[in-house]
Amino acid sequence: MSDDRGDPSTGLDCAGALFVETGHPILGRVLRASACIVPGTLLVRERPVMAMTPLRELDAPERKALLAAVAELGASTFDLFCAAHAFALSPQNARFLVLSTFCGVEAVDVEVAEARQALREVEIVAAWCAEHMAACASVEPADLRQALMCFHLNAHHTPRLGDRRCGALYAIGSRFTHACLSANCAFEHDDDCLVHRAVCTIEPGAVLTSNYLGPWEYGSTRVRR
């Protein structure tokens, strides 16, 4: 993809006034089409605000400790450990951007069993990292928990990380409403950018939806989970 329009400082390219962010009585903040959008239309192209640390980029002792923790706490915690490592090693301004841009703990519905489980895993991983991950020593515990939940709720898969469970945070991409089936938009990667395009005709006022699972969208239920 050669289109390189947009703000070079942020790597953000939005398609003019084709969508706006508005409130929804059930879904919260959503993106709505402000004009008729035809299939194939580029909606946004953006670089990640922060990406999880790939396992291969950890040194041997860190990798060994992380894998041992995952073996103890469960495979579902793997991406949270990678997110914690990335957040802890990021500069203060990048941490602030994550905490101020993405929804986190405050968005968790504790009445839902799966949400309670996710919150519990975040708390366990944050506590482990505070005790065993040197880079996390300078991170406020509440900030680390919030950051991990931001990743859990908003991260998109990115092939650069080499693991389907790992992902990255995108400021506009996270505003698309997740839909496992019949999403009206889809994303792909162009180098380190996330690119969203319309996959069908979208009428004005319609909520823009996307499947955060990317290439696993059409897999079995087991794979998609």
PDB file of C-alpha atoms in Angstrom:
ATOM      1  CA  MET A   1       0.000   0.000   0.000  1.00  0.00           C
ATOM      2  CA  SER A   2       1.650   3.246  -1.093  1.00  0.00           C
ATOM      3  CA  ASP A   3      -0.860   5.765   0.230  1.00  0.00           C
ATOM      4  CA  ASP A   4       1.049   7.776   2.848  1.00  0.00           C
ATOM      5  CA  ARG A   5      -1.263  10.662   3.527  1.00  0.00           C
ATOM      6  CA  GLY A   6      -2.022  12.016   6.964  1.00  0.00           C
ATOM      7  CA  ASP A   7      -0.068  13.427   9.860  1.00  0.00           C
ATOM      8  CA  PRO A   8       3.547  12.174   9.611  1.00  0.00           C
ATOM      9  CA  SER A   9       4.122  12.677  13.342  1.00  0.00           C
ATOM     10  CA  THR A  10       1.388  10.229  14.316  1.00  0.00           C
ATOM     11  CA  GLY A  11       1.149   8.047  11.233  1.00  0.00           C
ATOM     12  CA  LEU A  12      -2.606   8.582  11.300  1.00  0.00           C
ATOM     13  CA  ASP A  13      -4.602   8.777   8.079  1.00  0.00           C
ATOM     14  CA  CYS A  14      -8.387   9.078   8.375  1.00  0.00           C
ATOM     15  CA  ALA A  15     -10.642   9.192   5.344  1.00  0.00           C
ATOM     16  CA  GLY A  16     -11.872  12.768   5.599  1.00  0.00           C
ATOM     17  CA  ALA A  17     -15.286  13.068   7.228  1.00  0.00           C
ATOM     18  CA  LEU A  18     -16.542   9.564   6.466  1.00  0.00           C
ATOM     19  CA  PHE A  19     -17.122   8.751  10.139  1.00  0.00           C
ATOM     20  CA  VAL A  20     -17.561  10.469  13.484  1.00  0.00           C
ATOM     21  CA  GLU A  21     -17.333   9.294  17.098  1.00  0.00           C
ATOM     22  CA  THR A  22     -20.643   9.456  18.951  1.00  0.00           C
ATOM     23  CA  GLY A  23     -22.407   7.948  21.942  1.00  0.00           C
ATOM     24  CA  HIS A  24     -24.531   4.794  21.850  1.00  0.00           C
ATOM     25  CA  PRO A  25     -27.030   3.861  24.599  1.00  0.00           C
ATOM     26  CA  ILE A  26     -25.688   0.295  24.832  1.00  0.00           C
ATOM     27  CA  LEU A  27     -22.284   0.220  23.168  1.00  0.00           C
ATOM     28  CA  GLY A  28     -20.900   3.457  24.637  1.00  0.00           C
ATOM     29  CA  ARG A  29     -18.582   5.420  22.343  1.00  0.00           C
ATOM     30  CA  VAL A  30     -18.803   4.224  18.742  1.00  0.00           C
ATOM     31  CA  LEU A  31     -17.805   5.289  15.242  1.00  0.00           C
ATOM     32  CA  ARG A  32     -20.717   6.059  12.907  1.00  0.00           C
ATOM     33  CA  ALA A  33     -20.623   6.570   9.168  1.00  0.00           C
ATOM     34  CA  SER A  34     -21.286  10.214   8.311  1.00  0.00           C
ATOM     35  CA  ALA A  35     -21.715   9.471   4.610  1.00  0.00           C
ATOM     36  CA  CYS A  36     -22.420   6.457   2.430  1.00  0.00           C
ATOM     37  CA  ILE A  37     -19.271   4.312   2.349  1.00  0.00           C
ATOM     38  CA  VAL A  38     -18.667   1.916  -0.512  1.00  0.00           C
ATOM     39  CA  PRO A  39     -16.829  -1.429  -0.231  1.00  0.00           C
ATOM     40  CA  GLY A  40     -13.050  -1.132  -0.316  1.00  0.00           C
ATOM     41  CA  THR A  41     -12.954   2.425   1.022  1.00  0.00           C
ATOM     42  CA  LEU A  42      -9.910   3.180   3.191  1.00  0.00           C
ATOM     43  CA  LEU A  43     -11.215   4.375   6.562  1.00  0.00           C
ATOM     44  CA  VAL A  44      -8.083   4.688   8.661  1.00  0.00           C
ATOM     45  CA  ARG A  45      -4.398   3.803   8.543  1.00  0.00           C
ATOM     46  CA  GLU A  46      -2.462   4.207  11.791  1.00  0.00           C
ATOM     47  CA  ARG A  47       0.628   3.143  13.696  1.00  0.00           C
ATOM     48  CA  PRO A  48       0.264   1.490  17.111  1.00  0.00           C
ATOM     49  CA  VAL A  49       0.280   3.516  20.294  1.00  0.00           C
ATOM     50  CA  MET A  50       2.009   0.559  21.968  1.00  0.00           C
ATOM     51  CA  ALA A  51       2.687  -3.067  21.031  1.00  0.00           C
ATOM     52  CA  MET A  52       3.202  -6.066  23.279  1.00  0.00           C
ATOM     53  CA  THR A  53       6.783  -7.312  23.551  1.00  0.00           C
ATOM     54  CA  PRO A  54       7.251 -10.433  21.396  1.00  0.00           C
ATOM     55  CA  LEU A  55       8.612 -13.420  23.290  1.00  0.00           C
ATOM     56  CA  ARG A  56      11.642 -13.613  21.001  1.00  0.00           C
ATOM     57  CA  GLU A  57      12.732 -10.099  22.060  1.00  0.00           C
ATOM     58  CA  LEU A  58      13.113 -11.048  25.717  1.00  0.00           C
ATOM     59  CA  ASP A  59      16.520 -12.097  26.971  1.00  0.00           C
ATOM     60  CA  ALA A  60      16.928 -15.727  28.026  1.00  0.00           C
ATOM     61  CA  PRO A  61      16.336 -15.266  31.793  1.00  0.00           C
ATOM     62  CA  GLU A  62      13.247 -13.083  31.180  1.00  0.00           C
ATOM     63  CA  ARG A  63      11.852 -15.565  28.670  1.00  0.00           C
ATOM     64  CA  LYS A  64      12.418 -18.483  31.027  1.00  0.00           C
ATOM     65  CA  ALA A  65      10.742 -16.681  33.938  1.00  0.00           C
ATOM     66  CA  LEU A  66       7.770 -15.581  31.812  1.00  0.00           C
ATOM     67  CA  LEU A  67       7.152 -19.052  30.407  1.00  0.00           C
ATOM     68  CA  ALA A  68       7.376 -20.550  33.885  1.00  0.00           C
ATOM     69  CA  ALA A  69       4.798 -18.033  35.125  1.00  0.00           C
ATOM     70  CA  VAL A  70       2.491 -18.784  32.190  1.00  0.00           C
ATOM     71  CA  ALA A  71       2.811 -22.520  32.893  1.00  0.00           C
ATOM     72  CA  GLU A  72       1.764 -21.858  36.479  1.00  0.00           C
ATOM     73  CA  LEU A  73      -0.965 -19.287  35.879  1.00  0.00           C
ATOM     74  CA  GLY A  74      -2.405 -20.480  32.555  1.00  0.00           C
ATOM     75  CA  ALA A  75      -1.889 -19.918  28.838  1.00  0.00           C
ATOM     76  CA  SER A  76      -4.458 -17.100  28.794  1.00  0.00           C
ATOM     77  CA  THR A  77      -2.022 -14.926  30.777  1.00  0.00           C
ATOM     78  CA  PHE A  78       0.698 -15.029  28.112  1.00  0.00           C
ATOM     79  CA  ASP A  79      -0.344 -11.880  26.279  1.00  0.00           C
ATOM     80  CA  LEU A  80      -0.784 -10.005  29.567  1.00  0.00           C
ATOM     81  CA  PHE A  81       2.839 -10.697  30.499  1.00  0.00           C
ATOM     82  CA  CYS A  82       3.974  -9.442  27.088  1.00  0.00           C
ATOM     83  CA  ALA A  83       1.840  -6.323  27.545  1.00  0.00           C
ATOM     84  CA  ALA A  84       3.225  -5.703  31.034  1.00  0.00           C
ATOM     85  CA  HIS A  85       6.794  -5.894  29.744  1.00  0.00           C
ATOM     86  CA  ALA A  86       6.068  -3.436  26.932  1.00  0.00           C
ATOM     87  CA  PHE A  87       4.253  -0.984  29.206  1.00  0.00           C
ATOM     88  CA  ALA A  88       6.971  -1.056  31.862  1.00  0.00           C
ATOM     89  CA  LEU A  89       9.742  -0.328  29.351  1.00  0.00           C
ATOM     90  CA  SER A  90       7.860   2.427  27.517  1.00  0.00           C
ATOM     91  CA  PRO A  91       8.585   6.110  28.197  1.00  0.00           C
ATOM     92  CA  GLN A  92       6.269   8.008  30.521  1.00  0.00           C
ATOM     93  CA  ASN A  93       4.514   9.863  27.705  1.00  0.00           C
ATOM     94  CA  ALA A  94       3.644   6.584  25.961  1.00  0.00           C
ATOM     95  CA  ARG A  95       2.292   5.128  29.206  1.00  0.00           C
ATOM     96  CA  PHE A  96       0.167   8.226  29.714  1.00  0.00           C
ATOM     97  CA  LEU A  97      -1.200   7.954  26.183  1.00  0.00           C
ATOM     98  CA  VAL A  98      -2.294   4.352  26.791  1.00  0.00           C
ATOM     99  CA  LEU A  99      -3.946   5.163  30.104  1.00  0.00           C
ATOM    100  CA  SER A 100      -5.734   8.241  28.755  1.00  0.00           C
ATOM    101  CA  THR A 101      -6.845   6.834  25.382  1.00  0.00           C
ATOM    102  CA  PHE A 102      -8.178   3.325  25.980  1.00  0.00           C
ATOM    103  CA  CYS A 103     -10.897   1.943  28.217  1.00  0.00           C
ATOM    104  CA  GLY A 104      -9.758  -0.383  30.969  1.00  0.00           C
ATOM    105  CA  VAL A 105     -10.871  -1.573  34.397  1.00  0.00           C
ATOM    106  CA  GLU A 106     -13.738   0.917  34.523  1.00  0.00           C
ATOM    107  CA  ALA A 107     -15.329  -0.790  31.496  1.00  0.00           C
ATOM    108  CA  VAL A 108     -15.431  -4.252  33.068  1.00  0.00           C
ATOM    109  CA  ASP A 109     -18.901  -5.556  33.899  1.00  0.00           C
ATOM    110  CA  VAL A 110     -18.291  -7.497  37.118  1.00  0.00           C
ATOM    111  CA  GLU A 111     -21.752  -9.062  36.806  1.00  0.00           C
ATOM    112  CA  VAL A 112     -20.412 -11.161  33.918  1.00  0.00           C
ATOM    113  CA  ALA A 113     -18.406 -14.237  34.898  1.00  0.00           C
ATOM    114  CA  GLU A 114     -15.943 -13.959  31.978  1.00  0.00           C
ATOM    115  CA  ALA A 115     -15.301 -10.310  32.809  1.00  0.00           C
ATOM    116  CA  ARG A 116     -14.611 -11.159  36.449  1.00  0.00           C
ATOM    117  CA  GLN A 117     -12.184 -13.841  35.327  1.00  0.00           C
ATOM    118  CA  ALA A 118     -10.384 -11.395  33.042  1.00  0.00           C
ATOM    119  CA  LEU A 119     -10.106  -8.876  35.862  1.00  0.00           C
ATOM    120  CA  ARG A 120      -8.759 -11.573  38.179  1.00  0.00           C
ATOM    121  CA  GLU A 121      -6.106 -12.579  35.630  1.00  0.00           C
ATOM    122  CA  VAL A 122      -5.069  -8.951  35.213  1.00  0.00           C
ATOM    123  CA  GLU A 123      -4.691  -8.566  38.966  1.00  0.00           C
ATOM    124  CA  ILE A 124      -2.670 -11.786  39.271  1.00  0.00           C
ATOM    125  CA  VAL A 125      -0.327 -10.919  36.405  1.00  0.00           C
ATOM    126  CA  ALA A 126       0.158  -7.359  37.648  1.00  0.00           C
ATOM    127  CA  ALA A 127       1.042  -8.646  41.118  1.00  0.00           C
ATOM    128  CA  TRP A 128       3.491 -11.199  39.686  1.00  0.00           C
ATOM    129  CA  CYS A 129       5.164  -8.573  37.507  1.00  0.00           C
ATOM    130  CA  ALA A 130       5.501  -6.126  40.387  1.00  0.00           C
ATOM    131  CA  GLU A 131       7.329  -8.791  42.377  1.00  0.00           C
ATOM    132  CA  HIS A 132       9.386 -10.552  39.701  1.00  0.00           C
ATOM    133  CA  MET A 133       9.812  -8.191  36.718  1.00  0.00           C
ATOM    134  CA  ALA A 134      12.467  -5.578  37.444  1.00  0.00           C
ATOM    135  CA  ALA A 135      11.150  -3.175  34.807  1.00  0.00           C
ATOM    136  CA  CYS A 136       7.804  -2.981  36.641  1.00  0.00           C
ATOM    137  CA  ALA A 137       9.355  -1.711  39.859  1.00  0.00           C
ATOM    138  CA  SER A 138       8.886   1.912  38.767  1.00  0.00           C
ATOM    139  CA  VAL A 139       5.275   1.445  37.608  1.00  0.00           C
ATOM    140  CA  GLU A 140       2.378   2.264  39.905  1.00  0.00           C
ATOM    141  CA  PRO A 141       0.385  -0.949  40.559  1.00  0.00           C
ATOM    142  CA  ALA A 142      -2.909   0.721  39.634  1.00  0.00           C
ATOM    143  CA  ASP A 143      -1.407   1.971  36.351  1.00  0.00           C
ATOM    144  CA  LEU A 144      -0.124  -1.493  35.489  1.00  0.00           C
ATOM    145  CA  ARG A 145      -3.514  -3.095  36.157  1.00  0.00           C
ATOM    146  CA  GLN A 146      -5.219  -0.456  34.047  1.00  0.00           C
ATOM    147  CA  ALA A 147      -2.740  -0.880  31.207  1.00  0.00           C
ATOM    148  CA  LEU A 148      -3.181  -4.651  31.175  1.00  0.00           C
ATOM    149  CA  MET A 149      -6.944  -4.273  30.994  1.00  0.00           C
ATOM    150  CA  CYS A 150      -6.522  -1.719  28.193  1.00  0.00           C
ATOM    151  CA  PHE A 151      -4.650  -4.373  26.222  1.00  0.00           C
ATOM    152  CA  HIS A 152      -7.135  -7.096  27.132  1.00  0.00           C
ATOM    153  CA  LEU A 153     -10.110  -5.050  25.917  1.00  0.00           C
ATOM    154  CA  ASN A 154      -8.626  -3.185  22.954  1.00  0.00           C
ATOM    155  CA  ALA A 155      -5.605  -4.935  21.432  1.00  0.00           C
ATOM    156  CA  HIS A 156      -5.592  -6.031  17.796  1.00  0.00           C
ATOM    157  CA  HIS A 157      -3.562  -8.990  16.591  1.00  0.00           C
ATOM    158  CA  THR A 158      -0.429  -7.933  14.728  1.00  0.00           C
ATOM    159  CA  PRO A 159       1.624 -10.444  12.714  1.00  0.00           C
ATOM    160  CA  ARG A 160       4.890  -8.668  13.566  1.00  0.00           C
ATOM    161  CA  LEU A 161       4.708 -10.215  17.022  1.00  0.00           C
ATOM    162  CA  GLY A 162       4.663 -13.746  15.676  1.00  0.00           C
ATOM    163  CA  ASP A 163       1.998 -15.062  18.041  1.00  0.00           C
ATOM    164  CA  ARG A 164      -1.739 -14.958  17.472  1.00  0.00           C
ATOM    165  CA  ARG A 165      -2.422 -14.044  21.122  1.00  0.00           C
ATOM    166  CA  CYS A 166      -0.170 -10.973  21.034  1.00  0.00           C
ATOM    167  CA  GLY A 167      -1.278  -7.611  19.786  1.00  0.00           C
ATOM    168  CA  ALA A 168      -1.013  -3.845  19.812  1.00  0.00           C
ATOM    169  CA  LEU A 169      -3.121  -0.832  20.741  1.00  0.00           C
ATOM    170  CA  TYR A 170      -4.422   1.491  18.018  1.00  0.00           C
ATOM    171  CA  ALA A 171      -6.177   4.736  18.945  1.00  0.00           C
ATOM    172  CA  ILE A 172      -8.798   4.721  16.172  1.00  0.00           C
ATOM    173  CA  GLY A 173      -8.862   0.981  15.559  1.00  0.00           C
ATOM    174  CA  SER A 174      -9.993   0.420  19.139  1.00  0.00           C
ATOM    175  CA  ARG A 175     -13.045   2.604  18.497  1.00  0.00           C
ATOM    176  CA  PHE A 176     -14.481   0.145  15.978  1.00  0.00           C
ATOM    177  CA  THR A 177     -17.164  -1.967  17.628  1.00  0.00           C
ATOM    178  CA  HIS A 178     -16.131  -5.624  17.745  1.00  0.00           C
ATOM    179  CA  ALA A 179     -18.314  -8.062  15.806  1.00  0.00           C
ATOM    180  CA  CYS A 180     -17.305 -11.711  15.422  1.00  0.00           C
ATOM    181  CA  LEU A 181     -19.632 -12.161  12.449  1.00  0.00           C
ATOM    182  CA  SER A 182     -21.020  -9.815   9.784  1.00  0.00           C
ATOM    183  CA  ALA A 183     -18.630  -6.936  10.526  1.00  0.00           C
ATOM    184  CA  ASN A 184     -18.916  -4.114   7.968  1.00  0.00           C
ATOM    185  CA  CYS A 185     -15.174  -3.318   8.121  1.00  0.00           C
ATOM    186  CA  ALA A 186     -12.002  -5.404   8.191  1.00  0.00           C
ATOM    187  CA  PHE A 187      -8.393  -4.664   9.005  1.00  0.00           C
ATOM    188  CA  GLU A 188      -5.070  -5.652   7.517  1.00  0.00           C
ATOM    189  CA  HIS A 189      -1.468  -4.686   8.208  1.00  0.00           C
ATOM    190  CA  ASP A 190       0.831  -2.546   6.090  1.00  0.00           C
ATOM    191  CA  ASP A 191       4.263  -2.705   7.707  1.00  0.00           C
ATOM    192  CA  ASP A 192       3.607  -1.476  11.267  1.00  0.00           C
ATOM    193  CA  CYS A 193       0.315   0.227  10.376  1.00  0.00           C
ATOM    194  CA  LEU A 194      -3.210  -1.035  10.957  1.00  0.00           C
ATOM    195  CA  VAL A 195      -5.475  -0.391   7.958  1.00  0.00           C
ATOM    196  CA  HIS A 196      -9.279  -0.509   8.172  1.00  0.00           C
ATOM    197  CA  ARG A 197     -11.425  -0.711   5.036  1.00  0.00           C
ATOM    198  CA  ALA A 198     -15.136  -1.105   4.433  1.00  0.00           C
ATOM    199  CA  VAL A 199     -16.120  -4.591   3.254  1.00  0.00           C
ATOM    200  CA  CYS A 200     -19.705  -3.742   2.291  1.00  0.00           C
ATOM    201  CA  THR A 201     -21.845  -0.695   1.653  1.00  0.00           C
ATOM    202  CA  ILE A 202     -22.277   1.230   4.907  1.00  0.00           C
ATOM    203  CA  GLU A 203     -25.186   3.619   5.132  1.00  0.00           C
ATOM    204  CA  PRO A 204     -24.922   6.994   6.937  1.00  0.00           C
ATOM    205  CA  GLY A 205     -25.474   6.610  10.670  1.00  0.00           C
ATOM    206  CA  ALA A 206     -24.472   2.935  10.785  1.00  0.00           C
ATOM    207  CA  VAL A 207     -22.022   1.855  13.491  1.00  0.00           C
ATOM    208  CA  LEU A 208     -18.633   0.795  12.111  1.00  0.00           C
ATOM    209  CA  THR A 209     -17.783  -2.754  13.199  1.00  0.00           C
ATOM    210  CA  SER A 210     -14.703  -4.915  12.865  1.00  0.00           C
ATOM    211  CA  ASN A 211     -13.418  -8.273  14.062  1.00  0.00           C
ATOM    212  CA  TYR A 212     -10.340  -7.770  16.243  1.00  0.00           C
ATOM    213  CA  LEU A 213      -9.266 -11.376  15.585  1.00  0.00           C
ATOM    214  CA  GLY A 214      -8.119 -10.532  12.087  1.00  0.00           C
ATOM    215  CA  PRO A 215      -7.157 -13.681  10.117  1.00  0.00           C
ATOM    216  CA  TRP A 216      -8.775 -15.922  12.758  1.00  0.00           C
ATOM    217  CA  GLU A 217     -12.196 -14.377  12.088  1.00  0.00           C
ATOM    218  CA  TYR A 218     -13.255 -17.346   9.991  1.00  0.00           C
ATOM    219  CA  GLY A 219     -11.751 -20.062  12.188  1.00  0.00           C
ATOM    220  CA  SER A 220     -13.604 -22.482  14.418  1.00  0.00           C
ATOM    221  CA  THR A 221     -15.129 -21.382  17.710  1.00  0.00           C
ATOM    222  CA  ARG A 222     -12.192 -22.945  19.549  1.00  0.00           C
ATOM    223  CA  VAL A 223      -9.663 -20.999  17.482  1.00  0.00           C
ATOM    224  CA  ARG A 224     -11.582 -17.732  17.758  1.00  0.00           C
ATOM    225  CA  ARG A 225     -11.647 -18.048  21.555  1.00  0.00           C
TER     226      ARG A 225
END
